[in-house]
Each structure stands twice: as structure tokens, then as C-alpha cells.
Coordinates of C-alpha atoms in Angstrom, one line a residue:
X1 CA 37.0 -10.5 -62.6
X2 CA 35.0 -13.3 -64.2
X3 CA 34.6 -16.8 -62.5
X4 CA 35.5 -19.9 -63.6
X5 CA 31.8 -21.8 -63.8
X6 CA 30.8 -23.0 -60.6
X7 CA 27.4 -24.1 -62.0
X8 CA 26.5 -27.6 -63.1
X9 CA 26.4 -28.7 -66.7
X10 CA 22.6 -29.1 -66.4
X11 CA 21.8 -26.2 -64.6
X12 CA 18.5 -25.0 -66.2
X13 CA 18.8 -21.1 -66.9
X14 CA 15.7 -19.6 -68.0
X15 CA 13.0 -16.8 -67.4
X16 CA 9.4 -16.9 -65.8
X17 CA 5.8 -15.5 -66.3
X18 CA 2.3 -16.0 -65.3
X19 CA -0.4 -16.3 -67.5
X20 CA -2.4 -13.3 -66.0
X21 CA 0.3 -10.9 -66.7
X22 CA 1.4 -11.7 -70.0
X23 CA -1.5 -13.7 -71.8
X24 CA -4.2 -11.5 -72.5
X25 CA -7.3 -12.8 -74.8
X26 CA -9.3 -13.0 -71.6
X27 CA -12.2 -13.2 -73.5
X28 CA -10.9 -15.8 -76.1
X29 CA -10.9 -19.3 -76.5
X30 CA -13.9 -20.0 -74.4
X31 CA -11.6 -18.8 -71.2
X32 CA -13.9 -17.8 -68.1
X33 CA -13.5 -15.1 -65.8
X34 CA -10.6 -15.2 -63.2
X35 CA -10.3 -12.8 -60.2
X36 CA -7.5 -11.0 -62.4
X37 CA -10.5 -9.8 -64.2
X38 CA -11.7 -7.6 -61.3
X39 CA -8.1 -6.6 -60.3
X40 CA -7.5 -3.8 -62.4
X41 CA -4.9 -2.3 -59.8
X42 CA -3.7 -5.3 -58.4
X43 CA -3.7 -5.4 -54.6
X44 CA -3.4 -1.7 -54.3
X45 CA -7.5 -1.5 -54.5
X46 CA -10.6 -3.3 -53.4
X47 CA -11.7 -5.7 -56.4
X48 CA -14.1 -4.4 -58.8
X49 CA -17.9 -5.7 -59.3
X50 CA -17.0 -6.9 -63.1
X51 CA -14.2 -6.5 -65.8
X52 CA -13.3 -2.7 -66.8
X53 CA -11.4 -1.3 -69.6
X54 CA -8.7 -0.1 -67.6
X55 CA -7.3 -3.5 -66.5
X56 CA -4.1 -4.1 -68.4
X57 CA -4.3 -7.6 -68.2
X58 CA -7.4 -7.8 -70.8
X59 CA -4.6 -7.7 -73.3
X60 CA -1.3 -7.5 -71.3
X61 CA 1.3 -8.2 -74.0
X62 CA -0.9 -10.7 -76.1
X63 CA 1.2 -13.4 -75.5
X64 CA -1.9 -14.7 -76.5
X65 CA -1.4 -14.2 -80.1
X66 CA 2.4 -13.9 -80.1
X67 CA 3.9 -16.8 -78.3
X68 CA 5.7 -18.3 -81.1
X69 CA 7.6 -15.1 -81.1
X70 CA 8.3 -14.3 -77.6
X71 CA 9.5 -18.2 -77.4
X72 CA 11.7 -17.6 -80.1
X73 CA 13.2 -15.0 -78.2
X74 CA 13.6 -16.8 -75.4
X75 CA 15.4 -19.3 -77.6
X76 CA 17.5 -16.4 -79.1
X77 CA 19.0 -16.1 -75.1
X78 CA 19.6 -19.9 -74.7
X79 CA 16.6 -20.5 -72.4
X80 CA 17.1 -24.2 -70.8
X81 CA 13.5 -23.7 -69.5
X82 CA 10.8 -21.7 -69.5
X83 CA 8.7 -21.3 -66.2
X84 CA 4.8 -20.2 -67.6
X85 CA 1.5 -20.9 -65.5
X86 CA -1.6 -22.4 -67.1
X87 CA -5.0 -20.2 -66.6
X88 CA -7.3 -22.5 -64.8
X89 CA -10.4 -20.5 -66.2
X90 CA -8.8 -21.4 -69.6
X91 CA -8.8 -25.0 -68.8
X92 CA -12.2 -25.1 -66.4
X93 CA -14.0 -21.6 -67.4
X94 CA -16.0 -21.8 -64.0
X95 CA -13.8 -24.1 -62.0
X96 CA -16.2 -26.5 -61.2
X97 CA -17.3 -28.2 -64.4
X98 CA -16.8 -31.5 -64.8
X99 CA -14.9 -31.7 -68.3
X100 CA -12.5 -29.1 -69.2
X101 CA -12.3 -27.0 -72.1
X102 CA -10.8 -28.4 -75.3
X103 CA -9.9 -24.8 -76.8
X104 CA -8.1 -24.0 -73.7
X105 CA -6.2 -27.0 -73.9
X106 CA -5.1 -26.7 -77.3
X107 CA -3.8 -23.3 -76.7
X108 CA -1.2 -24.4 -74.2
X109 CA -0.3 -27.8 -76.5
X110 CA 0.6 -25.0 -79.0
X111 CA 2.7 -23.1 -76.7
X112 CA 4.6 -26.6 -75.4
X113 CA 5.1 -27.1 -79.6
X114 CA 7.1 -23.8 -79.6
X115 CA 9.0 -24.8 -76.2
X116 CA 9.9 -28.0 -78.2
X117 CA 10.6 -26.4 -81.3
X118 CA 13.6 -24.6 -79.6
X119 CA 14.6 -27.1 -77.0
X120 CA 13.1 -25.5 -74.0
X121 CA 12.3 -27.5 -71.3
X122 CA 8.6 -26.2 -69.9
X123 CA 8.3 -25.9 -66.2
X124 CA 4.7 -25.4 -65.5
X125 CA 3.0 -23.5 -62.6
X126 CA -0.7 -25.3 -62.1
X127 CA -2.2 -22.1 -60.2
X128 CA -0.5 -18.7 -60.4
X129 CA -3.4 -16.4 -58.8
X130 CA -5.7 -16.5 -61.2
X131 CA -8.3 -18.9 -59.5
X132 CA -11.6 -18.7 -61.8
X133 CA -13.9 -15.6 -60.4
X134 CA -16.8 -18.1 -60.2
X135 CA -15.6 -20.1 -57.4
X136 CA -14.6 -16.9 -55.8
X137 CA -18.0 -15.6 -56.1
X138 CA -19.8 -18.8 -55.3
X139 CA -17.5 -20.8 -52.9
X140 CA -15.2 -17.7 -51.5
X141 CA -12.2 -19.5 -53.0
X142 CA -10.1 -21.6 -51.1
X143 CA -12.2 -21.1 -47.3
X144 CA -14.2 -23.8 -49.0
X145 CA -13.1 -27.2 -48.9
X146 CA -14.8 -28.1 -52.2
X147 CA -12.2 -26.3 -54.0
X148 CA -9.6 -29.6 -53.2
X149 CA -11.9 -31.3 -55.6
X150 CA -12.2 -28.8 -58.0
X151 CA -8.1 -28.4 -58.2
X152 CA -7.3 -31.9 -58.3
X153 CA -9.8 -32.6 -61.3
X154 CA -8.0 -29.4 -63.3
X155 CA -4.4 -30.9 -61.9
X156 CA -5.4 -34.5 -63.3
X157 CA -6.6 -32.9 -66.7
X158 CA -3.3 -31.0 -67.1
X159 CA -1.4 -34.2 -66.2
X160 CA -3.3 -36.1 -68.6
X161 CA -2.8 -33.8 -71.8
X162 CA 0.5 -32.6 -71.0
X163 CA 2.1 -35.2 -68.8
X164 CA 3.7 -36.9 -71.4
X165 CA 5.7 -33.5 -72.2
X166 CA 5.9 -31.4 -68.8
X167 CA 8.8 -32.9 -66.5
X168 CA 8.4 -29.6 -64.1
X169 CA 5.3 -28.7 -62.3
X170 CA 4.9 -26.4 -59.5
X171 CA 1.4 -26.4 -57.5
X172 CA 0.5 -23.2 -56.6
X173 CA 2.6 -19.9 -56.6
X174 CA 4.2 -18.1 -53.6
X175 CA 1.5 -20.4 -51.7
X176 CA 2.3 -18.7 -48.2
X177 CA 1.2 -15.3 -49.9
X178 CA -2.0 -16.2 -49.2
X179 CA -1.9 -15.2 -45.7
X180 CA -1.0 -11.6 -46.8
X181 CA -3.2 -11.4 -50.0
X182 CA -6.1 -13.7 -49.7
X183 CA -7.9 -12.5 -52.7
X184 CA -4.9 -12.4 -54.9
X185 CA -3.6 -15.8 -53.6
X186 CA -6.5 -17.8 -52.4
X187 CA -9.2 -16.4 -54.1
X188 CA -10.9 -15.7 -51.1
X189 CA -13.6 -12.9 -51.9
X190 CA -14.5 -11.9 -48.0
X191 CA -12.3 -8.6 -47.7
X192 CA -9.0 -9.1 -46.0
X193 CA -10.3 -6.9 -42.9
X194 CA -13.7 -9.4 -42.5
X195 CA -12.0 -12.6 -43.0
X196 CA -11.6 -14.6 -39.3
X197 CA -8.3 -16.3 -38.7
X198 CA -9.7 -19.8 -38.7
X199 CA -11.2 -19.2 -42.6
X200 CA -7.9 -18.1 -43.6
X201 CA -5.9 -20.8 -41.8
X202 CA -8.5 -23.1 -43.3
X203 CA -8.0 -22.1 -46.6
X204 CA -3.9 -22.8 -46.0
X205 CA -5.1 -26.1 -45.3
X206 CA -7.1 -26.8 -48.1
X207 CA -4.7 -25.2 -50.4
X208 CA -2.0 -28.1 -48.6
X209 CA -3.7 -30.9 -49.3
X210 CA -4.6 -29.8 -52.8
X211 CA -1.1 -29.4 -53.6
X212 CA -0.6 -32.8 -52.2
X213 CA -3.5 -34.8 -53.9
X214 CA -2.0 -33.2 -57.1
X215 CA 1.7 -34.6 -56.2
X216 CA 0.0 -37.8 -55.7
X217 CA -1.9 -37.2 -58.9
X218 CA 1.5 -36.5 -61.0
X219 CA 3.0 -39.7 -60.2
X220 CA -0.2 -41.8 -61.4
X221 CA -0.7 -39.8 -64.4
X222 CA 2.9 -38.3 -65.0
X223 CA 5.1 -40.9 -63.7
X224 CA 8.6 -39.7 -65.2
X225 CA 7.5 -36.0 -64.0
X226 CA 8.9 -33.8 -60.6
X227 CA 6.6 -31.9 -58.5
X228 CA 7.8 -29.0 -56.6
X229 CA 6.0 -26.5 -54.3
X230 CA 6.9 -23.0 -54.5
X231 CA 6.9 -20.5 -51.7
X232 CA 7.8 -16.5 -51.2
X233 CA 11.5 -16.7 -49.9
X234 CA 12.0 -13.6 -47.4
X235 CA 14.6 -14.1 -45.0
X236 CA 14.1 -12.3 -41.7
X237 CA 17.3 -10.4 -39.8
X238 CA 16.8 -9.7 -36.4
X239 CA 17.3 -5.8 -36.1
X240 CA 19.7 -6.1 -33.2
X241 CA 21.2 -8.6 -31.6
X242 CA 19.2 -8.2 -28.7
X243 CA 17.5 -12.0 -27.9
X244 CA 14.0 -10.7 -28.1
X245 CA 14.7 -9.5 -31.6
X246 CA 16.3 -12.9 -32.7
X247 CA 13.4 -14.7 -31.5
X248 CA 10.9 -12.2 -32.9
X249 CA 12.8 -12.5 -36.4
X250 CA 12.3 -16.3 -36.0
X251 CA 9.2 -16.2 -35.2
X252 CA 8.3 -13.9 -38.4
X253 CA 10.5 -16.3 -40.5
X254 CA 8.6 -19.3 -39.7
X255 CA 5.2 -18.0 -40.9
X256 CA 6.7 -18.6 -43.9
X257 CA 9.3 -21.6 -43.6
X258 CA 6.0 -23.6 -42.3
X259 CA 4.8 -24.1 -45.8
X260 CA 8.1 -25.8 -46.7
X261 CA 8.1 -27.9 -43.8
X262 CA 4.4 -29.5 -44.8
X263 CA 5.3 -29.7 -48.2
X264 CA 8.3 -31.7 -47.6
X265 CA 7.9 -33.6 -43.9
X266 CA 4.4 -33.9 -44.8
X267 CA 3.2 -32.8 -41.4
X268 CA 2.4 -29.6 -39.0
X269 CA 5.2 -28.6 -37.4
X270 CA 4.7 -27.8 -33.4
X271 CA 5.6 -24.3 -33.9
X272 CA 2.6 -23.7 -36.3
X273 CA 0.4 -25.7 -34.1
X274 CA 1.5 -23.7 -31.5
X275 CA 0.4 -20.6 -33.7
X276 CA -2.9 -21.6 -34.2
X277 CA -3.5 -22.3 -30.8
X278 CA -2.3 -18.7 -30.1
X279 CA -4.7 -17.0 -32.3
X280 CA -7.8 -19.3 -31.2
X281 CA -7.5 -21.1 -34.8
X282 CA -9.1 -24.3 -34.8
X283 CA -8.6 -26.1 -38.5
X284 CA -10.9 -29.1 -39.9
X285 CA -8.1 -31.7 -40.6
X286 CA -9.1 -35.2 -41.2
X287 CA -7.2 -38.2 -40.9
X288 CA -7.4 -38.3 -44.7
X289 CA -6.0 -35.1 -45.1
X290 CA -2.9 -36.0 -42.5
X291 CA -2.3 -39.3 -44.4
X292 CA -2.6 -37.4 -48.0
X293 CA 0.1 -34.7 -46.6
X294 CA 2.5 -37.3 -45.1
X295 CA 2.4 -39.7 -48.3
X296 CA 2.6 -37.3 -51.2
X297 CA 5.5 -35.1 -50.3
X298 CA 7.5 -32.8 -52.9
X299 CA 10.4 -33.9 -55.3
X300 CA 11.6 -30.3 -55.0
X301 CA 11.2 -27.2 -53.6
X302 CA 11.0 -23.7 -55.6
X303 CA 10.9 -20.0 -54.3
X304 CA 10.8 -16.6 -55.3
X305 CA 13.5 -14.1 -54.2
X306 CA 13.5 -10.4 -54.2
X307 CA 14.1 -9.0 -50.8
X308 CA 15.2 -9.5 -47.2
X309 CA 13.4 -7.7 -44.0
X310 CA 14.7 -7.2 -40.6
X311 CA 12.5 -7.8 -37.7
X312 CA 12.2 -6.4 -34.0
X313 CA 10.3 -7.0 -30.7
X314 CA 10.8 -3.2 -29.9
X315 CA 7.0 -1.4 -31.4
X316 CA 9.3 2.1 -31.1
X317 CA 11.7 0.9 -34.2
X318 CA 9.6 -0.8 -36.1
X319 CA 9.9 1.4 -39.2
X320 CA 8.3 -0.4 -41.8
X321 CA 9.8 -1.0 -45.6
X322 CA 8.2 -2.4 -48.7
X323 CA 8.6 -6.3 -49.6
X324 CA 7.0 -8.5 -52.3
X325 CA 3.5 -8.6 -51.4
X326 CA 3.5 -7.5 -47.7
X327 CA 6.1 -5.4 -46.0
X328 CA 8.5 -6.0 -43.4
X329 CA 10.9 -3.8 -41.3
X330 CA 13.4 -1.8 -42.8
X331 CA 17.0 -3.1 -42.8
X332 CA 19.0 0.4 -42.5
X333 CA 22.1 -1.4 -44.2
X334 CA 20.4 -1.9 -47.7
X335 CA 19.6 0.1 -50.4
X336 CA 16.3 -0.1 -52.1
X337 CA 14.7 -0.2 -55.6
X338 CA 12.5 2.3 -57.0
X339 CA 9.6 0.9 -55.7
X340 CA 11.0 0.3 -51.9
X341 CA 12.2 -3.5 -52.4
X342 CA 15.6 -3.9 -50.3
X343 CA 17.7 -5.3 -52.6
X344 CA 20.0 -8.0 -51.0
X345 CA 21.8 -10.3 -53.1
X346 CA 23.6 -12.1 -50.0
X347 CA 20.1 -12.6 -48.9
X348 CA 19.8 -15.3 -52.0
X349 CA 22.8 -17.3 -50.7
X350 CA 21.6 -17.3 -47.1
X351 CA 18.2 -18.7 -48.7
X352 CA 19.6 -21.1 -50.3
X353 CA 21.7 -22.6 -47.7
X354 CA 18.9 -22.2 -45.0
X355 CA 16.4 -24.3 -47.3
X356 CA 19.5 -26.7 -48.7
X357 CA 20.1 -27.4 -44.5
X358 CA 16.7 -27.6 -43.3
X359 CA 14.8 -30.1 -46.0
X360 CA 17.6 -31.7 -48.2
X361 CA 15.7 -31.3 -51.1
X362 CA 16.6 -29.8 -54.5
X363 CA 15.9 -26.3 -54.6
X364 CA 15.1 -24.0 -57.8
X365 CA 15.1 -20.3 -58.1
X366 CA 12.1 -19.6 -60.2
X367 CA 11.4 -16.0 -59.5
X368 CA 14.4 -12.8 -58.7
X369 CA 14.6 -9.7 -60.6
X370 CA 14.5 -6.1 -60.4
X371 CA 11.3 -3.9 -61.2
X372 CA 12.7 -0.7 -62.7
X373 CA 11.1 2.1 -64.5
X374 CA 13.0 2.0 -68.4
X375 CA 13.7 4.4 -70.9
X376 CA 13.6 3.3 -74.9
X377 CA 16.4 4.8 -76.7
X378 CA 18.0 4.4 -80.0
X379 CA 21.5 3.4 -80.3
X380 CA 23.2 2.5 -83.8
X381 CA 19.7 2.7 -85.4
X382 CA 17.8 0.3 -83.2
X383 CA 15.7 0.9 -80.3
X384 CA 16.9 -0.8 -77.2
X385 CA 17.2 0.3 -73.1
X386 CA 20.5 1.0 -71.5
X387 CA 19.5 -1.2 -68.3
X388 CA 23.0 -1.5 -66.4
X389 CA 21.1 -1.3 -63.5
X390 CA 19.3 -4.7 -63.8
X391 CA 22.3 -6.2 -65.6
X392 CA 24.4 -5.0 -62.2
X393 CA 21.2 -7.0 -60.0
X394 CA 21.1 -10.0 -61.9
X395 CA 25.0 -10.4 -61.7
X396 CA 25.3 -10.0 -58.1
X397 CA 22.5 -12.4 -57.2
X398 CA 23.8 -14.9 -59.4
X399 CA 27.2 -14.8 -58.1
X400 CA 25.7 -15.4 -54.8
X401 CA 23.5 -18.1 -56.3
X402 CA 27.4 -19.5 -57.4
X403 CA 28.5 -19.4 -53.7
X404 CA 25.8 -21.6 -52.4
X405 CA 26.6 -24.0 -55.0
X406 CA 30.3 -24.0 -53.9
X407 CA 28.8 -24.1 -50.4
X408 CA 27.0 -27.9 -51.7
X409 CA 23.6 -26.6 -52.2
X410 CA 22.1 -28.6 -54.7
X411 CA 20.6 -25.6 -57.2
X412 CA 18.4 -27.1 -59.9
X413 CA 18.1 -23.8 -62.2
X414 CA 17.2 -20.2 -61.8
X415 CA 14.4 -18.6 -63.8
X416 CA 14.5 -14.5 -63.9
X417 CA 11.2 -13.0 -63.1
X418 CA 9.4 -11.4 -65.8
X419 CA 11.9 -12.3 -68.9
X420 CA 9.9 -10.1 -71.0
X421 CA 7.9 -7.3 -69.7
X422 CA 4.8 -7.9 -68.0
X423 CA 1.8 -6.3 -65.9
X424 CA 3.2 -6.3 -62.4
X425 CA 1.1 -8.5 -59.8
X426 CA 1.1 -6.3 -57.0
X427 CA 0.5 -3.0 -58.5
X428 CA -0.7 -3.8 -62.1
X429 CA 1.8 -1.4 -64.1
X430 CA 3.9 -1.7 -67.3
X431 CA 5.9 0.7 -66.0
X432 CA 7.3 -1.4 -63.5
X433 CA 9.4 -3.3 -65.8
X434 CA 11.5 -6.7 -65.2
X435 CA 12.1 -8.4 -68.8
X436 CA 15.3 -8.7 -70.8
X437 CA 12.8 -8.0 -73.7
X438 CA 11.3 -4.2 -73.9
X439 CA 7.3 -4.6 -74.6
X440 CA 5.8 -1.3 -76.1
X441 CA 3.0 -0.3 -73.5
X442 CA 2.2 2.0 -71.2
X443 CA 0.3 2.1 -68.0
X444 CA -2.5 3.8 -69.8
X445 CA -2.9 1.2 -72.4
X446 CA -1.2 3.0 -74.8
X447 CA 1.6 1.3 -77.1
X448 CA 2.5 -0.6 -80.4
X449 CA 3.0 -3.9 -78.7
X450 CA 6.4 -4.0 -80.3
X451 CA 9.4 -6.0 -78.6
X452 CA 13.0 -4.6 -78.3
X453 CA 15.8 -6.1 -77.1
X454 CA 17.5 -4.3 -74.1
X455 CA 21.2 -4.3 -73.2
X456 CA 20.2 -7.1 -70.8
X457 CA 19.3 -9.5 -73.4
X458 CA 22.8 -10.3 -74.6
X459 CA 24.4 -10.3 -71.3
X460 CA 21.8 -12.8 -70.1
X461 CA 22.6 -14.6 -73.3
X462 CA 26.0 -14.6 -72.5
X463 CA 26.1 -15.9 -68.7
X464 CA 24.1 -18.8 -70.1
X465 CA 26.2 -19.5 -73.0
X466 CA 29.2 -19.6 -70.6
X467 CA 27.3 -21.6 -68.0
X468 CA 27.4 -18.5 -65.5
X469 CA 31.4 -18.4 -66.1
X470 CA 31.1 -15.0 -67.9
X471 CA 30.0 -13.5 -64.5
X472 CA 31.7 -10.9 -62.1
X473 CA 32.5 -10.3 -58.9

């Protein structure tokens, strides 16, 4: 049956993408190279020396030239908000210049023009897995404290240019993922297996300080804006009621929760400091760093949610499954997607309640979706995809968002991941499709780049139009 809407009237429905996964135009408009230009297979293989022709992200889905057409399609679905990222190397091609690149700034002015034309509220990610390659190769990315200043200069340039036009900002995409994907998330050139724990956690610290400084800069330059952190949420369930399993699940989950604790409370929690001591990590943390973290906490917490995992203290029972960028113990009660990600709608309600109870900050679900293989078919003379599996996934997750709102959780909005098909972050495939809009491009780079509305396009439009009342239990 349909549900009467529990969603607030100002709920921000929309979709989300990242620049490196949709824009293309990798050498146009004065853009410099980013880490994505040497990651043709995502995180599945080591980086290449330089750009290679097999990298789908060089063209991606050509949003750089087709943004007006795509935003018009989002408007047709009724989007209230559109989450996109700004490519750092479009604004500062090397990352360490003194002045920004005007061509890059002007491109995002045009994107914002289209959003405003259609009444869509932009939600902008400042850094989404696209560190300028020069910063990676010259400074070893976020391991080097110099990146704090380069990032702050970049953020200030964005707030100065777009501060009056953009209300909602996110500092770093899935900031906790640096622990598992140091090149992708932290622009760290040192191979993961050679990276010391101290260097890795110093990179984490440097990003956290930079995030706080960006929040401070936004309050100076864009006083009406709100700044949020963005966390990869992945609830961790004990595999059994054994207290050792419960403790193991808490310990694993805290590795992610710490990033929210620090952004919201402005200081390192005791359990995190113990973990650093236990690992022999010795961080350089100044008194100024502590003050910056404490005085510049976030306005809201945003997160991605795709999958939950289990945890056990019993090594003999550690049967691993796939997760979002990093794996976890497989939950025997859950089914999985074609890429092995376990599907757990109730986990989204659990995360929303956990985060709200813990932080008492408004929450924004800025990524959620199903990566699946789609088949383009013709129905009544129109090419489309009959993606009932995607509709079921979204329906079941959104029903749980409604339950969380009824629980009393303050949820600002929901942006589905990959609202238009894009190049996957982890595997760099086109065949792992998330969108309501099919893009005719294949893993070998062939295709017309034409856009086609899937069945889920009209379904999501109906959900937005009814403010969630059309969802079925």
C-alpha cells in the first residue's frame, strides 16, 4: 500500500554525481590533471604513469558539454537539489598556484545558471576524489601539511565566487575512506602497502584541519551558507551475540564514527586516541590545530549509505563480502547486488537513528543507490530500461528514511547516487549503472552518449511529486 507522506514539506529530493565521473573534458578549459587521470581501472589496479586512452573518465558521459541537457532532465524529474562536485584541478590546475583559473570558475557559473533556471538548489562537494595530480606527485598528497593551505585557498576561491549562489557545501567526500583508499581519497602517491600508519593518520589529521578551516572560511565569505562533513556510513553488526563479537563490531564501527565525532564535537575522542597509541602512531598536532577543530564544527552531517557489514572476533568465521570501497564480514541474512554489496534497507534507518542520537545535527543522505547491469530495450517505440530492481531498491530504502523521520530524526534531504549513469569510482566501469537516465556508453568506450529515461525516471519523479506519499510498503 502507499503511505501518507512523513517527509517534511521542505525535504530536498534530488540526485548526486562527482565531476571526475561525469564531466570528461579532462584537458579542456585550462584544467590540470588529477589523480583520476592516472586511475583508469579505479582502485582495482595501481596508478599509471600518465593518462592512458583506456581511461573512460577522459570523456566520461561528457557532462562538460551536455550539462544543460542533463540538468533539464533532472528538473523534469522534479529535483529540489543537485549534488555535484567541483574539480579542484579545473580551479587550480596544479593545486598550488596563487590564483585560480578563470575558465574553470566560469564553467561552474554556467552549471549554477542552469540549476537556478530550473529552481534546483545546488549542493556542492569541494573535494570528491579528484586531488590535483601535481599535489600527489610533488607533496605526496594529504600526508604533507602544505595541502592544508592549498585546500583552504581553493575553498576560499569557491566561497568568494559562488558563496551567494550555493547554500549547502560538503568539505570532503567520504572523508573516512582515506584509511582504505589513500590515493583515491587522500591523493597519497606512496603505495598503500608502503604507507606507514603515522603518515596515513597524519593525512587524516591534515584533512580534518582543512575541513575545519573551510568551515571557518565559509562563515566569513558566505555567512548564509551551511557546511557539512560527508562520511561513508557502513553499520557494523555483531555476527553473533557473543560479547567479543559485539566489542569487535563496536571497535570497527568507531573507525568510521570518529570522523563524525571530530567534525561535530571538535576534538579527538578517547577511543580514537587509544587506537592511535595502540598502533604506535605519533601525530603532529599543534595547539592551533586543536583550536581550529574546536571552533569550527559543522552545521550538518551528510553521508553515503549502500551496505552494512558484520564483524566477529573469531578469525575462523571471518567470511568476507564486498563493501563500498572496503570489504567487511558477510552477513548471512542479507542478499547482495551483482557486485557483491549486501542490500540492507533497515540499515539506513539504523544509521539515521544512530547518527541523530549521537550528534543531534541535521542529517543529509547524499549517496544511496544500486549499481546494476541494465539492458536497453524498446517499448512503444521508445528506448528505455525496465529497471524494476532499482525501483524496488529505492522504494525500500526510502520507506526506511520515512520511518526514521517518524522516529524523530531530522533528515534534510536525499540525493540518489549516480542519478544519471556515470563511470564507477571503484571499478571505473560504465556497466555498473546507477542512474534514472541511461547513457549509451560501454566499458570499451563505444557508444553514442545519447540519454534515455529508464522506468525508474518516471517512478522517482512520482515520489518527488508526492513528497514520498507514493512509496509502497
